[in-house]
XYZ file of C-alpha atoms in Angstrom:
370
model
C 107.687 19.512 109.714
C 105.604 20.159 112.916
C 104.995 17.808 115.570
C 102.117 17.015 118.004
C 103.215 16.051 121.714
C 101.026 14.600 124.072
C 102.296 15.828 128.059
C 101.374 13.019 130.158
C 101.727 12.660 134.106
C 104.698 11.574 134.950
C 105.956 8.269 137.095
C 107.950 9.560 140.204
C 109.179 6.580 142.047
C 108.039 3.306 142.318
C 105.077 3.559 143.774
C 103.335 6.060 142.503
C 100.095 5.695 139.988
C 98.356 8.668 139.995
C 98.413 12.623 140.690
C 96.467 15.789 141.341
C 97.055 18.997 139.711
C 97.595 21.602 141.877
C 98.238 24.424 138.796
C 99.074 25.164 135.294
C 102.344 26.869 135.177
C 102.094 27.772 131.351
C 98.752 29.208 129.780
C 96.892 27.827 126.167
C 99.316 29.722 123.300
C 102.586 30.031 125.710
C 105.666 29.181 124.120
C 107.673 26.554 125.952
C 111.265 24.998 125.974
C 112.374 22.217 126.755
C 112.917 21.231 130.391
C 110.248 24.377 131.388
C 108.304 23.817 134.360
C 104.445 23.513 133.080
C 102.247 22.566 136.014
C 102.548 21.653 139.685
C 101.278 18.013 140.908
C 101.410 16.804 143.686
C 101.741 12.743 144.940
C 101.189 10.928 147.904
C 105.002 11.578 148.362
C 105.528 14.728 147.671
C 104.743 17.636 145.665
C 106.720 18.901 142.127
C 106.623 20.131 139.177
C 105.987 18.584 135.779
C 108.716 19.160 133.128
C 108.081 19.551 129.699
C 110.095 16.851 127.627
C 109.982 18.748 124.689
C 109.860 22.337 122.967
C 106.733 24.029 121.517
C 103.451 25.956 121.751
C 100.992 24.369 124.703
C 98.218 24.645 122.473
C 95.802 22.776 124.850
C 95.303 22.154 128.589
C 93.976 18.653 129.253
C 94.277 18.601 132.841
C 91.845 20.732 135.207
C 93.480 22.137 138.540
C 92.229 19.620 141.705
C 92.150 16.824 138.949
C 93.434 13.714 140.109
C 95.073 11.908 136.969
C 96.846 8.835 136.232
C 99.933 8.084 135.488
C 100.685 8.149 131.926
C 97.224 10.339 131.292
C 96.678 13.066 129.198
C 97.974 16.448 130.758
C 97.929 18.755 127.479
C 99.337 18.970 123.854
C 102.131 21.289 122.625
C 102.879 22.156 119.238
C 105.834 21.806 117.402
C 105.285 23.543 114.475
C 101.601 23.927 112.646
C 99.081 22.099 113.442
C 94.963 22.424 113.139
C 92.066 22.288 116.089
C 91.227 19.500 113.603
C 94.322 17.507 113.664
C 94.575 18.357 117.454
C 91.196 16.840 118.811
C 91.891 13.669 116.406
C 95.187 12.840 118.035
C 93.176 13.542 121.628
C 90.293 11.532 120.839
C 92.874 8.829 119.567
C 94.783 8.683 122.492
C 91.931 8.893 125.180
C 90.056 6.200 123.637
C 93.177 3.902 123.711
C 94.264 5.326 127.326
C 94.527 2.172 130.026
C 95.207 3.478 133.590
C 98.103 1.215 134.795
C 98.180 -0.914 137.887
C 101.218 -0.598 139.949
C 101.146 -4.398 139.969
C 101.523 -4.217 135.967
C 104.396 -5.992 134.400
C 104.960 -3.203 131.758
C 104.987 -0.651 134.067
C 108.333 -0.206 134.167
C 111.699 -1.771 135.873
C 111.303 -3.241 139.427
C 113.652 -3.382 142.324
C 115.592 -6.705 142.789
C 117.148 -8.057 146.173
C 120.745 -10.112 146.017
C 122.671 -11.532 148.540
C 125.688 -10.351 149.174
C 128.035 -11.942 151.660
C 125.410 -13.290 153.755
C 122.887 -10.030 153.693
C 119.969 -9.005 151.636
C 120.411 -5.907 149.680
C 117.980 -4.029 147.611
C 118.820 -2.128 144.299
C 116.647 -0.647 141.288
C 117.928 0.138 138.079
C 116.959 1.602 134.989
C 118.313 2.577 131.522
C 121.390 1.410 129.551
C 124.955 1.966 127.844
C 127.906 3.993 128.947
C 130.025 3.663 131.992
C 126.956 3.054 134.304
C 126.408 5.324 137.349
C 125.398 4.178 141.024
C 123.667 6.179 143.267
C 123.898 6.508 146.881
C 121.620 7.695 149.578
C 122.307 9.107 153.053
C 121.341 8.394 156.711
C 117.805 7.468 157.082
C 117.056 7.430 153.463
C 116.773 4.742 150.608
C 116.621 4.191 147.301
C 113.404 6.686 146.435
C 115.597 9.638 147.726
C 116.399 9.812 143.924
C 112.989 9.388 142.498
C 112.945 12.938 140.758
C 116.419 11.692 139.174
C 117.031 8.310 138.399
C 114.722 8.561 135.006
C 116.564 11.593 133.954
C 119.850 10.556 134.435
C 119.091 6.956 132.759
C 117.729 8.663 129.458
C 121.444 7.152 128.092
C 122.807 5.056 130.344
C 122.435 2.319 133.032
C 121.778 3.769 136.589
C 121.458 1.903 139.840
C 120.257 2.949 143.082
C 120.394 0.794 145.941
C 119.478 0.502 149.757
C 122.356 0.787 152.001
C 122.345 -2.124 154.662
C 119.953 -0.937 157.350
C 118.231 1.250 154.958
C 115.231 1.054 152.769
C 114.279 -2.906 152.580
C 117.822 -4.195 152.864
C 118.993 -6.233 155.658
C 119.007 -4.393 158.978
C 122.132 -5.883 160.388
C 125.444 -3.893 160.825
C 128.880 -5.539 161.780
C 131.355 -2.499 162.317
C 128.389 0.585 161.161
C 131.634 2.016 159.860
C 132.336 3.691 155.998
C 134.514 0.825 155.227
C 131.267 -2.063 155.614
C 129.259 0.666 153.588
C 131.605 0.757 150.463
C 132.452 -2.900 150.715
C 128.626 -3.326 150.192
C 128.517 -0.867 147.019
C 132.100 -2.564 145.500
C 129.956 -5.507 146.244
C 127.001 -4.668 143.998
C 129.028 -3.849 141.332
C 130.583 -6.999 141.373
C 127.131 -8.537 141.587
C 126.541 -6.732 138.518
C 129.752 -6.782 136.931
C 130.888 -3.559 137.081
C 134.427 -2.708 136.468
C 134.060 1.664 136.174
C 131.223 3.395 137.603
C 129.903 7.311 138.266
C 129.443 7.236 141.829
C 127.042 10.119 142.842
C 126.246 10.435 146.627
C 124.618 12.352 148.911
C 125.154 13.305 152.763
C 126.238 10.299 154.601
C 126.289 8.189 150.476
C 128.599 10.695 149.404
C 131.258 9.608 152.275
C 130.153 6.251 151.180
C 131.422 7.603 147.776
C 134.431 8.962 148.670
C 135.451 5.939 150.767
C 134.933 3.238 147.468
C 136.901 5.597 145.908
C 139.792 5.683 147.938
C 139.321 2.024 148.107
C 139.086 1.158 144.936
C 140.366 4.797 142.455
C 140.513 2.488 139.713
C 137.282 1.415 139.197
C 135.791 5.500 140.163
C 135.202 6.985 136.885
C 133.860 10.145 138.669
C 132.370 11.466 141.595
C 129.660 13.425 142.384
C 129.222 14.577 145.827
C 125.834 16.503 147.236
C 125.407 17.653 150.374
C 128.195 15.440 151.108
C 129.466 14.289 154.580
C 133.249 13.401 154.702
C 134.523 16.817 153.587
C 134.663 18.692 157.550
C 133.607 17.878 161.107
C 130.791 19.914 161.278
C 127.469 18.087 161.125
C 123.705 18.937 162.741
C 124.242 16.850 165.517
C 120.560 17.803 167.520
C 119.504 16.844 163.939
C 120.421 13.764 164.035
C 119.937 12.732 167.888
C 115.994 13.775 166.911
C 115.764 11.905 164.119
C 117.216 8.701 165.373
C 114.941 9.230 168.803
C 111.832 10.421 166.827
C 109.031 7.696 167.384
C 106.338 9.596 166.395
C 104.904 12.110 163.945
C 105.301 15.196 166.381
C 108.922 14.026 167.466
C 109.854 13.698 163.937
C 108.542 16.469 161.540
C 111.406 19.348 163.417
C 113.666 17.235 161.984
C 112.777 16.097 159.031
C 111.795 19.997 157.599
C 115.306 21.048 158.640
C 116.510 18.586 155.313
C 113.975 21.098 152.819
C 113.988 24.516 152.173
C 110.353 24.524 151.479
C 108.817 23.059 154.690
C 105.665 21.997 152.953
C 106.874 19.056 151.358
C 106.941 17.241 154.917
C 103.685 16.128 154.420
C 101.524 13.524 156.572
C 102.746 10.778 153.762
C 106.334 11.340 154.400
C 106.105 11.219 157.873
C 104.302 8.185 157.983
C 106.626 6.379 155.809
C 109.791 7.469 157.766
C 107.869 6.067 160.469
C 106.594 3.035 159.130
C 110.623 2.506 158.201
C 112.031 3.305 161.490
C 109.642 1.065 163.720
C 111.028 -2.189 161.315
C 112.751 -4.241 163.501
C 116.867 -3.742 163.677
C 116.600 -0.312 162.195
C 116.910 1.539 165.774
C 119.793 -0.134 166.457
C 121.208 0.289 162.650
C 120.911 4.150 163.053
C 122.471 4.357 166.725
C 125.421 2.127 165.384
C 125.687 4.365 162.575
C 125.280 7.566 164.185
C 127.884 6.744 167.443
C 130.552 5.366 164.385
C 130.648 8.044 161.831
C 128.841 11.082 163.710
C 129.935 11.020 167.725
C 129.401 13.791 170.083
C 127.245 15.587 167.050
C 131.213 16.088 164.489
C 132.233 13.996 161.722
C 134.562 11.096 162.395
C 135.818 10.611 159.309
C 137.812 13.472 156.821
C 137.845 12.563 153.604
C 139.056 15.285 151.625
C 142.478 14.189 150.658
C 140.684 11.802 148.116
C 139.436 14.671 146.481
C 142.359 16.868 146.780
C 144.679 13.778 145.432
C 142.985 14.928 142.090
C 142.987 10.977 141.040
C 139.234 11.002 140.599
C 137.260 13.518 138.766
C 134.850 15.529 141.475
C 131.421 17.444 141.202
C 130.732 19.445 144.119
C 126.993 19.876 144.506
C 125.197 22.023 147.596
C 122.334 23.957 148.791
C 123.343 27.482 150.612
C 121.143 27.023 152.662
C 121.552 23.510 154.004
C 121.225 23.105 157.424
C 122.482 19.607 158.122
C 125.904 19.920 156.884
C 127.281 23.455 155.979
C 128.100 24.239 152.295
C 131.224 26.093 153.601
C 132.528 22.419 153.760
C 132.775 22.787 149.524
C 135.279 25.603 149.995
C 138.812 24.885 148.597
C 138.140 21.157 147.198
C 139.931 20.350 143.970
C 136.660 19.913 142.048
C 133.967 21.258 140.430
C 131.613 23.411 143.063
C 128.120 24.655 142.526
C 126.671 26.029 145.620
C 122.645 26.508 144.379
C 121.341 29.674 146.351
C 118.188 29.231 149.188
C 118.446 25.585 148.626
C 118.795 23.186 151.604
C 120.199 19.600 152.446
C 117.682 17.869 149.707
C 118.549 19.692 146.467
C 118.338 16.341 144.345
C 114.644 16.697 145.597
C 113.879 20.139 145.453
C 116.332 21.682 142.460
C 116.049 18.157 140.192
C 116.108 19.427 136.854
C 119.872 21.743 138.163
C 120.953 19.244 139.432
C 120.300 16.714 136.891
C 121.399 18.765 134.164
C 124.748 19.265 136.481
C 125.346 15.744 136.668
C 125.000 14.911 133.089
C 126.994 17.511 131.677
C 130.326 16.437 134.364
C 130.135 12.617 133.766
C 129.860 13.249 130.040
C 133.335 14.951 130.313
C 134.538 12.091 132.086
């Protein structure tokens, strides 16, 4: 029995309604499996590459290159199966006639992100998705919630997943107490309270997978599994001049060094991101938030805080996940951990960003052993 799929543009983080092709990846007649890469787009975030869902032969391109598109628009049609021009240019005709552009102030399009107090502070979370042991994700210094845009859909496809802002992060409250790991888990443990939450997948990365660790030596009982990438906690070595620049940047000059040293493909540190890191770090209390943090966990440029006896303990499952290449904190920190390593060659400290679909894939396959 064949089947006719429509490949539409995808929704990458909240915020985003439309996107221009930059380039087919896969010609008219190409046979394609699922999870291929078929065409590059790129946002007003940041540029990647469209997925196919599904297996088949692209019997149509939709999309021109330098077309800017909708989400949820028409990108092309691949075959399952047979299947005439005939039946082909009914199903388009059907489905452009019906096709509404969405506003990103639609209620249908899609889960928002909520705020809750907890004890006494504002914190912001998004999730998606439901069933199974549900699986939080946590970002790192300077980032939020959208640090997981290219894998909070994937990972949700079965299960409830929740990313959140990290106090003085993202939208949540600015304020710090101690800036230590111990206020930075309490607020997770606190969320899943919130949400009750008895067993969780924690997956976090850089200064959220020491977040990770920490709730899980805190609380071992209520750590299904972790999943640690790029993770601080695990050595003493850390980019200190990164992060002195970052916390000091105050303008777009000041702050792009820094902010390509976290890709291994310096293009995506386009104008947009750089305006929204800046936009984020000139909100009021977030200076101070990032000092705190920084002169806690990361004095005089080392790591604080060694973790790795949670791991080694063995009492909670571990993924290891790491770029070779990362130049914040070095993947040599992964060597000799009870756990599951992948080191992912040329890739640097963002490899949620830049190697989604491995990493995704990675992630789903551990925590469905666990």
């Amino acid at each position: 029995m064949s089947q006719i799929h429509t490949l539409t543009m995808p929704k990458w983080g909240l915020s985003m309604t439309e996107g221009r092709v930059d380039a087919w990846l896969k010609e008219e007649g190409q046979a394609i499996t699922k999870g291929d890469e078929v065409m590059d787009v790129e946002t007003d975030k940041i540029s990647s590459s469209v997925e196919a869902p599904f297996s088949g032969i692209l019997r149509r391109q939709i999309a021109r290159q330098d077309e800017t598109l909708a989400v949820g628009a028409l990108l092309g049609i691949v075959v399952d199966g047979e299947a005439s021009d005939a039946e082909i240019d009914a199903l388009i005709e059907q489905f452009q006639s019906s096709f509404v552009p969405g506003d990103a102030a639609d209620e249908d399009s899609g889960p928002k992100p909520q705020k809750v107090e907890l004890d006494g502070r504002v914190i912001r979370f998004f999730e998606r998705g439901e069933g199974g042991t549900p699986l939080l994700l946590v970002h790192g210094f300077g980032g939020d919630l959208n640090n997981w845009l290219f894998n909070h859909q994937a990972l949700a496809a079965g299960r409830r997943v929740i990313a959140l802002d990290l106090p003085g992060h993202g939208e949540s409250a600015k304020t710090l107490q101690r800036g230590d790991l111990d206020e930075l888990s309490g607020v997770v443990l606190a969320l899943l309270d919130h949400l009750d939450i008895n067993a969780v997948h924690l997956v976090g990365h850089s200064m959220g997978g020491a977040v990770s660790l920490n709730a899980a030596r805190l609380m071992p009982q209520r750590v299904r599994s972790l999943t640690l990438i790029g993770s601080a906690g695990l050595g003493a070595q850390i980019n200190g001049s990164y992060l002195k620049g970052f916390v000091e940047a105050a303008n777009r000059n000041a702050l792009k060094p820094q902010l390509v040293q976290l890709f291994s493909n310096a293009e995506l540190v386009n104008r947009q991101m750089l305006d929204d890191m800046l936009k984020y770090k000139r909100l009021e209390g977030v200076d101070a938030a990032l000092l705190q943090l920084s002169a806690t966990l990361f004095a005089d440029g080392r790591q604080q805080v060694d973790l790795r006896e949670v791991v080694q303990a063995g009492h909670v499952p571990t993924l290891v996940i790491w770029g070779s290449d990362d130049a914040i904190i070095p993947a040599a920190h992964s060597d000799g951990l009870s756990a599951q390593v992948q080191v992912l060659p040329g890739q640097g400290h963002m490899v949620q960003m830049e190697a989604a679909e491995q990493v995704n894939q990675l992630i789903l396959g551990f925590i469905e052993q666990h």
